[in-house]
CSV table of C-alpha atoms and ligand atoms in Angstrom, one decimal:
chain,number,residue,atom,x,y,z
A,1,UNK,CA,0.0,0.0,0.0
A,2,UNK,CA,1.7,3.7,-1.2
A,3,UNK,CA,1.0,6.2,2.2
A,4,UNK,CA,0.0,9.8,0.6
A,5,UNK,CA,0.5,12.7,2.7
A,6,UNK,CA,-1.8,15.8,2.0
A,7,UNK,CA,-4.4,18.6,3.2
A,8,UNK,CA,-7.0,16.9,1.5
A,9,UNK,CA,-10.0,16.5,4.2
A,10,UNK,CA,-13.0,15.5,2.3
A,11,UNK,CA,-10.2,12.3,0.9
A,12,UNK,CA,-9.8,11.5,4.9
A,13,UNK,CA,-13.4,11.5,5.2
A,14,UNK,CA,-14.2,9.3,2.6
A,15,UNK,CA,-11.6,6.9,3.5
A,16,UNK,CA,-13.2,6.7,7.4
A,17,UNK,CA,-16.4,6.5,5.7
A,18,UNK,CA,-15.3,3.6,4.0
A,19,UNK,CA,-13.5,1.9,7.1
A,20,UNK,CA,-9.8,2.6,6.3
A,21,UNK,CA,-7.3,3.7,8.8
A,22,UNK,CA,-5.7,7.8,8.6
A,23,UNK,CA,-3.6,9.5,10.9
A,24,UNK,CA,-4.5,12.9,12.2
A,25,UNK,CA,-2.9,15.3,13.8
A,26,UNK,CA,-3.7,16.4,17.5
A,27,UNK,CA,-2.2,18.7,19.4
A,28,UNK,CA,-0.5,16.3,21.6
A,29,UNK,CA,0.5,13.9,19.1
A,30,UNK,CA,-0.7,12.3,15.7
A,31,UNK,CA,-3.3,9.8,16.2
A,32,UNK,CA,-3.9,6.6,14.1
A,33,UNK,CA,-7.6,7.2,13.6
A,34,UNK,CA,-10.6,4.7,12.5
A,35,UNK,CA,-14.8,4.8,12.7
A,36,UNK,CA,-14.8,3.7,16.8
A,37,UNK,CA,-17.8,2.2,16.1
A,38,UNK,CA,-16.9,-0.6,13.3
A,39,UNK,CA,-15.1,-3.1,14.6
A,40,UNK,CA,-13.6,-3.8,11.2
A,41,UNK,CA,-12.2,-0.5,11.1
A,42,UNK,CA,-10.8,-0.7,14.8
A,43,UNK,CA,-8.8,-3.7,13.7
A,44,UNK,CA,-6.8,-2.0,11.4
A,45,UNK,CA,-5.6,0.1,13.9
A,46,UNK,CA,-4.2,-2.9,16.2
A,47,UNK,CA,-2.8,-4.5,12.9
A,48,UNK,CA,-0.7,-1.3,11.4
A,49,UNK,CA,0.5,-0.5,15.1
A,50,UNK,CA,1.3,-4.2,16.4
A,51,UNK,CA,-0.8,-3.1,19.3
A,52,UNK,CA,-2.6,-6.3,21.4
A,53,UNK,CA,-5.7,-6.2,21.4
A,54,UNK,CA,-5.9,-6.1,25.4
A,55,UNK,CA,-5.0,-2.4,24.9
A,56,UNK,CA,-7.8,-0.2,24.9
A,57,UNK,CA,-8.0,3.0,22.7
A,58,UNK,CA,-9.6,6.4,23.1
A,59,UNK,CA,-12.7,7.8,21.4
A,60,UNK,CA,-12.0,11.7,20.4
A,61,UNK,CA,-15.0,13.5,19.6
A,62,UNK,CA,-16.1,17.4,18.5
A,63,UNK,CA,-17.9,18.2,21.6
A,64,UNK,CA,-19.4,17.1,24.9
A,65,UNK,CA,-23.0,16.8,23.4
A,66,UNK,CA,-21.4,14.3,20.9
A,67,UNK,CA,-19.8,12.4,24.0
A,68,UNK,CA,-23.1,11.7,25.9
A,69,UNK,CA,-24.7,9.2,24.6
A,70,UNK,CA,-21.7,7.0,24.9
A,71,UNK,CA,-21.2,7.3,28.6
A,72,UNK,CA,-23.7,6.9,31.9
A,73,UNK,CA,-22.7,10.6,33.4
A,74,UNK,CA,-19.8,12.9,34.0
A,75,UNK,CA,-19.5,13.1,37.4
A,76,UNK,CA,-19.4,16.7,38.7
A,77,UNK,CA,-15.4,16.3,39.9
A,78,UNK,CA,-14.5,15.5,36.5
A,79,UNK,CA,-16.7,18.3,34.6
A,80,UNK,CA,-15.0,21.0,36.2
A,81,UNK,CA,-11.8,20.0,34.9
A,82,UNK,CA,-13.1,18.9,31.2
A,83,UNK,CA,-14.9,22.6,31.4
A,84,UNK,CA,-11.7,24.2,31.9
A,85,UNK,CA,-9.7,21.9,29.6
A,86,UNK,CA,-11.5,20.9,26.7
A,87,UNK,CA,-11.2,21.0,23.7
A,88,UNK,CA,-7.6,20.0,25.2
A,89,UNK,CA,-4.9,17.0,26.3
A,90,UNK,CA,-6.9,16.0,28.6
A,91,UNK,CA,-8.7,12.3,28.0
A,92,UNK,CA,-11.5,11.0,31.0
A,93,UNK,CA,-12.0,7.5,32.1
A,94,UNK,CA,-15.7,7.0,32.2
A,95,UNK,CA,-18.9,4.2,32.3
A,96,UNK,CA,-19.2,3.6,29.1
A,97,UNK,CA,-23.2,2.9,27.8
A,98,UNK,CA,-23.7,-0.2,25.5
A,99,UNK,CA,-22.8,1.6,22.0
A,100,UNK,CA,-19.5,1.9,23.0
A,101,UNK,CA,-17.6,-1.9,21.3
A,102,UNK,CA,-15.7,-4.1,23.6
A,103,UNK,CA,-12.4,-3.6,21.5
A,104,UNK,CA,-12.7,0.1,22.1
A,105,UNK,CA,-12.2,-0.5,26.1
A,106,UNK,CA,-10.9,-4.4,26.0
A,107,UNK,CA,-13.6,-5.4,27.6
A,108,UNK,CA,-13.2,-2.5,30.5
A,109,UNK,CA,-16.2,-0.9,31.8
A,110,UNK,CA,-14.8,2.7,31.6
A,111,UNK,CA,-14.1,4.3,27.8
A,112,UNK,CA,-11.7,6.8,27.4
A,113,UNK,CA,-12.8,10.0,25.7
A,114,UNK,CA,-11.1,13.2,24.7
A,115,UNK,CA,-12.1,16.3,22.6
A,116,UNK,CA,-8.6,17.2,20.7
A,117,UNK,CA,-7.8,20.7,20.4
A,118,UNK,CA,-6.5,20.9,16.9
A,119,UNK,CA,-8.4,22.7,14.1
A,120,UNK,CA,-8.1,20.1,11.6
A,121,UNK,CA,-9.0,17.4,13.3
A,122,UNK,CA,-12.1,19.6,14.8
A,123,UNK,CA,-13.1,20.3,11.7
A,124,UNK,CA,-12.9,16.4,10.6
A,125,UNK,CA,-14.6,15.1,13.8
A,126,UNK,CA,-17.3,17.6,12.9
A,127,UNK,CA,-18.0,16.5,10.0
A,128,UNK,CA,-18.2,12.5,10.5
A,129,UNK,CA,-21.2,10.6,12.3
A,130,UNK,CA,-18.9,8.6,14.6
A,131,UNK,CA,-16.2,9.5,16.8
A,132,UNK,CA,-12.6,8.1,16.1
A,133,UNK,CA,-10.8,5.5,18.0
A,134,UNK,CA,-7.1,6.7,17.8
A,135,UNK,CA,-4.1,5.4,19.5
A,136,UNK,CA,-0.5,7.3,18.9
A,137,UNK,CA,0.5,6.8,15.6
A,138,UNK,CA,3.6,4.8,16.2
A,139,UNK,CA,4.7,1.2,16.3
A,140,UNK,CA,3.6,-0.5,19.7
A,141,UNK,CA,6.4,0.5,22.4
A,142,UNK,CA,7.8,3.5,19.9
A,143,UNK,CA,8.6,7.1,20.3
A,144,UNK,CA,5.2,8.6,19.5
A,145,UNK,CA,4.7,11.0,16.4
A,146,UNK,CA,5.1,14.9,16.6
A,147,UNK,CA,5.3,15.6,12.9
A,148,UNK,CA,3.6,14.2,9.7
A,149,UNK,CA,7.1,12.6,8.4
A,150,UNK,CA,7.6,10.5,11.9
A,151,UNK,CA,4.2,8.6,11.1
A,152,UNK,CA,5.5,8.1,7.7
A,153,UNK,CA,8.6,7.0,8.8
A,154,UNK,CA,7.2,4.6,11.1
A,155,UNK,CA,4.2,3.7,9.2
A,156,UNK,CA,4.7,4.0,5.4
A,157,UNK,CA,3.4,0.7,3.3
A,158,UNK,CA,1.1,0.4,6.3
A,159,UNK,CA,-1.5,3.0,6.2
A,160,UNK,CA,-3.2,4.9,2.9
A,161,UNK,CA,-3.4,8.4,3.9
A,162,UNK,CA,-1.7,10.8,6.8
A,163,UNK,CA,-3.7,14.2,7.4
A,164,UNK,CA,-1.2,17.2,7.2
A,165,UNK,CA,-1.5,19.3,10.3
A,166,UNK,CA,2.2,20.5,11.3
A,167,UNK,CA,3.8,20.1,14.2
A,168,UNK,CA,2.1,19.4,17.3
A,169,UNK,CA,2.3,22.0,19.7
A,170,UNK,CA,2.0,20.0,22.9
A,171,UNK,CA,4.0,17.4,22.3
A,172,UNK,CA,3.5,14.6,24.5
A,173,UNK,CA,-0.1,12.6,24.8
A,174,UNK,CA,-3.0,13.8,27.0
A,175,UNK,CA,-3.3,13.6,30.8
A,176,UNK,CA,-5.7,10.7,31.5
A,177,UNK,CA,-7.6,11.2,34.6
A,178,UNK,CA,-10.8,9.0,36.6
A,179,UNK,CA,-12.7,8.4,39.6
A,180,UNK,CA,-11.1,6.2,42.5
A,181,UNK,CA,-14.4,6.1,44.9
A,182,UNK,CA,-15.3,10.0,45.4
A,183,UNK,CA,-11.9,11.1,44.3
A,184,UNK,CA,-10.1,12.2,41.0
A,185,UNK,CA,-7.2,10.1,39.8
A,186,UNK,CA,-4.5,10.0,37.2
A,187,UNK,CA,-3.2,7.2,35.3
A,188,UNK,CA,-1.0,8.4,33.1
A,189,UNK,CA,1.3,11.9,33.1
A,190,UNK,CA,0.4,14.1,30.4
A,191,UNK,CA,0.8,17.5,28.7
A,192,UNK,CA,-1.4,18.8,31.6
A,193,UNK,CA,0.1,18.8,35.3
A,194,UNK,CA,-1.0,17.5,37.9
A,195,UNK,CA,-0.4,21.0,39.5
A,196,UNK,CA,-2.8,22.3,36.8
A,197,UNK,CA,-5.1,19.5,37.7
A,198,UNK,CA,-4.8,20.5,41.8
A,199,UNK,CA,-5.6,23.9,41.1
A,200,UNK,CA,-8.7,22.8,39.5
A,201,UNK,CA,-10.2,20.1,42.4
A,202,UNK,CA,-8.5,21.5,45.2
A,203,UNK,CA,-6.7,18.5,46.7
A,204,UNK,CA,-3.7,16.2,45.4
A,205,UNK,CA,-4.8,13.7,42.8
A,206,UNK,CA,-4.4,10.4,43.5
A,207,UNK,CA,-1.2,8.5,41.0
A,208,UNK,CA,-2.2,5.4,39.6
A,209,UNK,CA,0.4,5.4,37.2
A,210,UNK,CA,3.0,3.1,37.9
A,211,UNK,CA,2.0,-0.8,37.4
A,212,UNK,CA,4.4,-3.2,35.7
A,213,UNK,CA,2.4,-6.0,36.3
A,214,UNK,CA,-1.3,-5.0,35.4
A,215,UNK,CA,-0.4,-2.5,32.1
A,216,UNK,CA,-3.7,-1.5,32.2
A,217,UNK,CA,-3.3,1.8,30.0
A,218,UNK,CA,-0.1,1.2,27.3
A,219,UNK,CA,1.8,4.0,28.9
A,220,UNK,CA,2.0,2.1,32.6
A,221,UNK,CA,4.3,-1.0,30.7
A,222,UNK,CA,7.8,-0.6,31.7
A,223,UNK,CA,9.0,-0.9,28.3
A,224,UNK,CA,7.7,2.1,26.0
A,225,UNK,CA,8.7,5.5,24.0
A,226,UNK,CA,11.7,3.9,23.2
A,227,UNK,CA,13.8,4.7,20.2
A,228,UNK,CA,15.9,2.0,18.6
A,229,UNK,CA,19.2,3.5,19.7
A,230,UNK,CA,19.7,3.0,23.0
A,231,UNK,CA,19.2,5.8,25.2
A,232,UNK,CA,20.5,6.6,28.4
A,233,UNK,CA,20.4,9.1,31.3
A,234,UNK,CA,23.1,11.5,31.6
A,235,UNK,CA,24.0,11.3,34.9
A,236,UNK,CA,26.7,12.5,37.3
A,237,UNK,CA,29.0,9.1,36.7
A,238,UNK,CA,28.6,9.4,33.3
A,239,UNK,CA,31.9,9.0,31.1
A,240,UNK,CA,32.9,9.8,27.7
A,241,UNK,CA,33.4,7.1,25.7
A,242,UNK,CA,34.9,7.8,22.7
A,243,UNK,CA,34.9,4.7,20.8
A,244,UNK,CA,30.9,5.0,20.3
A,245,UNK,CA,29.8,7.6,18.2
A,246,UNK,CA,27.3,9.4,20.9
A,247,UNK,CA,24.3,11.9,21.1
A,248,UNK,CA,23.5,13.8,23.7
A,249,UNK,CA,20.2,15.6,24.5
A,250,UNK,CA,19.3,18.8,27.0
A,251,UNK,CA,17.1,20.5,28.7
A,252,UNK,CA,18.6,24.0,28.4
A,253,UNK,CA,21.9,23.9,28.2
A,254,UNK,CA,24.7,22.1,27.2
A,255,UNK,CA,27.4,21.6,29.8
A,256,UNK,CA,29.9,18.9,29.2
A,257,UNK,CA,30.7,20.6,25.5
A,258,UNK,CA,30.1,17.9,23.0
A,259,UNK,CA,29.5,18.0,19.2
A,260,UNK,CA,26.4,16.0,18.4
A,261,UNK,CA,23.8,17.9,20.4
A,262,UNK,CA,20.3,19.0,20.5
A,263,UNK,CA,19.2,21.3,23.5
A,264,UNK,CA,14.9,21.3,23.9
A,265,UNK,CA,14.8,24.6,25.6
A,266,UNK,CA,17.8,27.5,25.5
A,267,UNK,CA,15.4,29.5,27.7
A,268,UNK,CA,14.5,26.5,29.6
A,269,UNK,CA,10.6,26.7,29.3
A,270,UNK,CA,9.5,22.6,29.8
A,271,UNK,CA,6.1,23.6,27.4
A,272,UNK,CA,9.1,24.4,24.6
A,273,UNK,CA,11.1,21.2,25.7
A,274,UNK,CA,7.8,19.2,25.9
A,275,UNK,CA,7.3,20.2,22.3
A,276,UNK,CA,10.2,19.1,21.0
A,277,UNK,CA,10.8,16.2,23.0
A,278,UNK,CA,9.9,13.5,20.7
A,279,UNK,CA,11.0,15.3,17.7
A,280,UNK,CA,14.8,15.2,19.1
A,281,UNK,CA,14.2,11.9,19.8
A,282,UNK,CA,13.2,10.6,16.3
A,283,UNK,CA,16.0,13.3,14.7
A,284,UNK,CA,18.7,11.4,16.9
A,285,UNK,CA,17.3,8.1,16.0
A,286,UNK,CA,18.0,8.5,12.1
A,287,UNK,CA,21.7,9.3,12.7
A,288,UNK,CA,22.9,5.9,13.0
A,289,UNK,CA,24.4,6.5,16.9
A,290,UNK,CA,25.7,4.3,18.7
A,291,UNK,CA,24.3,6.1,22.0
A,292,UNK,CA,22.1,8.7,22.8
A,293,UNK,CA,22.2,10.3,26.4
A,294,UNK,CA,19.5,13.1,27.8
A,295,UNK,CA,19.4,14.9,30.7
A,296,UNK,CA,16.6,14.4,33.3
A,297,UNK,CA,14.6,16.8,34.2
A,298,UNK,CA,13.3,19.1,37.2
A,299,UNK,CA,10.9,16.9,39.0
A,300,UNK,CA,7.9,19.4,38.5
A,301,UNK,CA,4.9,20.5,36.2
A,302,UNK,CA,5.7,19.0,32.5
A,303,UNK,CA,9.5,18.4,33.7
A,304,UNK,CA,7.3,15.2,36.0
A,305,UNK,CA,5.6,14.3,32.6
A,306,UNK,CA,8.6,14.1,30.5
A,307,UNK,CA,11.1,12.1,33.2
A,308,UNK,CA,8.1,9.1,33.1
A,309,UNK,CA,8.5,8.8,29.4
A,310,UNK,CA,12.0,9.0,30.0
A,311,UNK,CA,11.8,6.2,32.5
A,312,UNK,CA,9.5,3.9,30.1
A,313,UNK,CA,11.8,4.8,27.3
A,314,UNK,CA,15.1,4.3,28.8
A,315,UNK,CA,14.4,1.0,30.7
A,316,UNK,CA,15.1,-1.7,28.2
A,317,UNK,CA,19.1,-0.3,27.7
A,318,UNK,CA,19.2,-0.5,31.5
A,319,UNK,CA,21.9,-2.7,32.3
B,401,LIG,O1,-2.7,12.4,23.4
B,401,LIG,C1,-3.3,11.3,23.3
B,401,LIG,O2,-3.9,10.8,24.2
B,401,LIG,C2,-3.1,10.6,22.0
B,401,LIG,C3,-3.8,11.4,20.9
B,401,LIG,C4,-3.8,10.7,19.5
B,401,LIG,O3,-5.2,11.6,21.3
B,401,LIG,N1,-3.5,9.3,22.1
B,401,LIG,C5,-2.9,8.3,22.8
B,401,LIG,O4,-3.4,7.0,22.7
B,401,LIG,O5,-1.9,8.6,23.4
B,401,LIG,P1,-2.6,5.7,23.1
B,401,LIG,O6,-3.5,4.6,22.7
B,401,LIG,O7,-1.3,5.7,22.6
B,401,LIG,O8,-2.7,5.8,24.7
B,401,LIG,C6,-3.9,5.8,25.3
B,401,LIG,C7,-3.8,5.3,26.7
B,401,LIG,C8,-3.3,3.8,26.6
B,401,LIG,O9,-2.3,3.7,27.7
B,401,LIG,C9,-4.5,3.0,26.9
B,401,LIG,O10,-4.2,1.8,27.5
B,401,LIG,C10,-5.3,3.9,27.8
B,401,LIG,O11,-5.1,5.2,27.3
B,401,LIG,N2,-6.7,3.7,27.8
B,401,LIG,C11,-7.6,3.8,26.7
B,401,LIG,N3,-8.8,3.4,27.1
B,401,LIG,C12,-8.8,3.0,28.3
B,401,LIG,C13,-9.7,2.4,29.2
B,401,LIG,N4,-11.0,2.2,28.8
B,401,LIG,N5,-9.3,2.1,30.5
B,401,LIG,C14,-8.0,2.3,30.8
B,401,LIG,N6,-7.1,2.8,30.1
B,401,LIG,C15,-7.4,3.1,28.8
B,402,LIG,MG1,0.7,5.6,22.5
């Protein structure tokens, strides 16, 4: 199968229409998007991403009206942070009503559902009669997609069409949050805080983030985000070694004064370095290293979000 690349929405309708598979941008990341209704459709997704089927997806929708009949309620906690932060990076774990397929939520009771805040993809949803599954448009366990050429680097043959919509400018995937009894929880670190998110209910979230054993969102398995170099920390025992042809990556600055370098942030601002995150990572990936270090960052706001991925990404080159 050729992938295309183009602007060309009313070709990305017809092909969801007709239960093919298209990536979309977001503003988080680029999504692999299908009818969340059609089975036949969904499976595509799991196919082209190598993704098991135990994994469930989220449903992203125009607006809360279009959101309703596919849930039980949206209990008062949780409205007051979708009000403030939707359309936005934010995706909410809730009872799911019977038209919502057991592949969308592997059989869970909850469904995951988000209103993107990207134009085009607004626009798209707007104009469809079902909302669209859409996982990260990467390889299962691979750096996620910032940019229309790292979906077609990862998924040409494998998909017909990618939606043209820039770079993302959040960067890393949404902030999933739930109910535990009466209170809010999160489940996975996203491009919004959980300061942000503190602000909003007035107490600390609960984390329910970290579970090797029961992955029940993607982003809680030990081993994900990863590039195929391996990557490293740079920490304070680090050594040169100059027999492997090494890349480094930094938060703001570089301070060990080596060649092959990319630095996220010169003014260190973590939304910047959020941004461009995956971007360095992919851009690192093509250059045939040997290595690649980064820096970890402050433990705080997005700096918490990014050092998870980090974790996830760098654990398989653990020794
Ligand atoms: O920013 C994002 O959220 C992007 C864009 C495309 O919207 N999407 C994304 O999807 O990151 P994905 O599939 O790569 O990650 C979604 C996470 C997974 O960890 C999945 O297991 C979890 O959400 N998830 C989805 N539905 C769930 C459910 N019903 N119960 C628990 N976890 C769920
Ligand atoms: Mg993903």
């Amino acid at each position: 199968m050729k992938t295309k690349v183009g602007s060309d929405l009313d070709y990305a309708i017809k092909l969801l229409n007709d239960e093919e598979i298209v990536a979309i941008p977001t503003e988080t990341v680029y999504g692999l998007a299908a009818n969340g209704l059609k089975e036949t459709a969904i499976r595509k997704i799991f196919e082209a991403k190598g993704r098991p089927l135990t994994n469930p997806l989220i449903l992203h929708f125009p607006n809360t009206e279009a959101i309703l009949p596919f849930i039980l309620e949206l209990p008062e906690e949780l409205k007051k942070i979708t009000d403030k932060f939707w359309p936005g990076s934010l995706t909410v774990l809730l009872e799911k009503s019977n038209l919502v397929p057991d592949i969308i939520t592997a059989g869970h009771q909850r469904v995951a559902v988000r209103i993107p805040n990207h134009s085009i993809t607004l626009d798209l949803l707007s104009r469809l009669n079902f909302p669209l599954a859409a996982p990260s448009a990467n390889p299962y366990g691979k750096i996620s997609p910032t940019k229309s050429e790292h979906v077609l680097k990862q998924l040409a043959g494998k998909i017909p069409y990618i939606l043209e919509g820039g770079f993302c400018n959040k960067g890393l995937e949404s902030t999933i949050v739930g109910m535990e009894g009466n209170q809010v929880a999160i489940y996975r670190l996203g491009c919004i805080s959980i300061e942000q998110i503190q602000k909003i209910i007035g107490y600390e979230p609960k984390l329910q983030i970290t579970s090797e054993n029961s992955p029940l969102t993607s982003g809680m398995v030990k081993h994900h985000y990863a590039p195929s170099t391996p990557l490293l920390f740079l920490d304070s025992d680090f050594k040169i070694n100059n027999a492997k042809k090494t890349g480094f990556i930094f938060f703001q600055k570089d301070f060990i004064g080596v060649e092959n370098k990319i630095i996220l942030s010169v003014n260190g601002n973590l939304e910047e370095a959020a941004q461009n995150l995956y971007d360095a990572l992919h851009s690192m990936d093509s250059e045939k290293l040997d290595l690649i270090y980064i820096e970890r960052f402050p433990e705080t706001e997005l700096g918490r979000t990014i050092n998870d991925r980090l974790k996830r990404a760098t654990a398989k080159f653990e020794k």
